[in-house]
Amino acid sequence: MSDWRASDRGAAVRAPARPAAHGWLLALATVLAALFAMTVLAAAGLWAAGAHGLPDAAFPRVVVAVVLLAVGGDVGLTGGSGGLVEAHGDLVVLPLSVSLAGALVVGAGFLAPLRHRAVVGGRELAAWAGRIAVLWLAALLGLSLGARQEFTVSLGDPALKDVGDLLGLTPTVGFAADVWTSVLLGLVWLAGVLLIALLVARRAPLPARLVRFHSAVRPAAHAALDVLLTYVVVGLVVGVVIAVTHGHAADTIAVLLLGLPNLVWLAFTLGLGAVWDGRVDGPFGLPMPPALDQVLRGTQDSALSVRTLAAQDGRAWWLVPFAAVVLFAAAYVMARRSPVGTPLWRHAVHLGVALALTVLTVCLTVRVSAHYGLSLLGIGNLGGGLSGRVRLDPRTGQAVVVAVAWGVVMGALGGLAARWRR
């Protein structure tokens, strides 16, 4: 009898867990939920920014273009009128509020059917991710084909306008997505989101060969995510207060709904000591605080750091102690979630690597490049004051180095604090 019970217990241990229900229907629900969240956020932000007043019923297509940009799509500026009037420009920007909303929904949908599992097979995990990817591919094709629109513009100068009327020229400007580039970059975005979801989810299963990395990778990855989300939450609270107390509520809400992480994650790197190079020239600008615009405004590149920002607004120095407090809290939580007895140097290395990868990701996603202009008969930048240039690029190597330094120091301090607490 005892032998039978022992063998029965062994069979129960060896029996595979019941497969999670993650078929095509759940994959479709995940993709549709992410698209819905991003579309609603993009539409609300653009409406607050006044884009609902665009001519030719262009608002829906502009919303589609913003959603496509949010997942890494390539949307280029177009225009012209025959060979006499030409438009030239480029646009590289990620509306990270929309990106973050889509990433959170996709990640939650991807992990939902894997809950209550200790281990998942590699083929099963790949098949589940593949179902989402196939449906995401179809969505990217639809977004890419819908993200195109043209508008008629004025030449600005009365003499040039008369020349245009005489020659029968009707200059147009607009935007159009590069379909295949957008699809490729959108799939890369999805792969990154699914990978990050597996890295930061402390209770999601892993393939058997990767289980041994759980205690080393996931506490640090989750701590890095906590840092980024903390900045977003604090920025949201500050933005709401500004919208209520300082006026221009619609403009502030538009920034919150479209580009809040762009600003707060930039502030995060500045608090660490990173330096960015940028320029704001012409009528265009970034949705930024006045002090930031004053640093970057001009015809030449300017260095953006906490020091140059503080020269315009002394409150910028608070970015440094705030970064220290947030990183120490994240390091402490990471150490508490790590196995008891983990050496301090491991805490330092883990957080240093996680923070370096986090700052590298911020540098790649927050950078901005936009330029637009019209030329008539090859002469100058015209178009009713539409010509302008906006650029913001990080000094990536320097930013990663300071991130590693902060991570090593705070990782060790957080480990010490966790030991003392235990």
Short mmCIF file of C-alpha atoms in Angstrom, two decimals, residues 12 54 70 72 88 90 96 138 156 173-174 190 197 207 229 253 270 278 290 315 317-318 326 348 353 364 376:
data_model
loop_
_atom_site.label_atom_id
_atom_site.label_comp_id
_atom_site.label_asym_id
_atom_site.label_seq_id
_atom_site.Cartn_x
_atom_site.Cartn_y
_atom_site.Cartn_z
CA ALA A 12 1.62 13.31 -9.76
CA LEU A 54 -7.49 69.77 -39.33
CA ALA A 70 4.12 54.80 -31.06
CA GLY A 72 8.15 52.38 -34.00
CA HIS A 88 11.42 68.21 -47.64
CA ASP A 90 11.91 64.15 -41.66
CA LEU A 96 5.75 57.38 -25.46
CA ALA A 138 -2.03 42.26 -39.78
CA GLY A 156 3.29 82.67 -47.41
CA VAL A 173 2.18 68.83 -47.58
CA GLY A 174 1.32 65.69 -45.72
CA LEU A 190 6.39 43.75 -30.15
CA ALA A 197 7.29 41.28 -19.95
CA PRO A 207 11.36 27.43 -19.93
CA LEU A 229 6.89 53.87 -13.79
CA ILE A 253 -3.33 67.45 -21.05
CA LEU A 270 19.43 64.46 -16.48
CA GLY A 278 19.62 69.60 -29.06
CA PRO A 290 9.75 76.94 -20.78
CA ARG A 315 14.46 73.98 -9.28
CA TRP A 317 18.73 70.76 -9.17
CA TRP A 318 16.00 68.77 -7.41
CA VAL A 326 14.00 56.64 -6.33
CA ALA A 348 25.63 46.17 -7.25
CA VAL A 353 23.58 46.31 -15.63
CA LEU A 364 16.99 55.29 -28.03
CA LEU A 376 9.80 77.17 -54.72
#
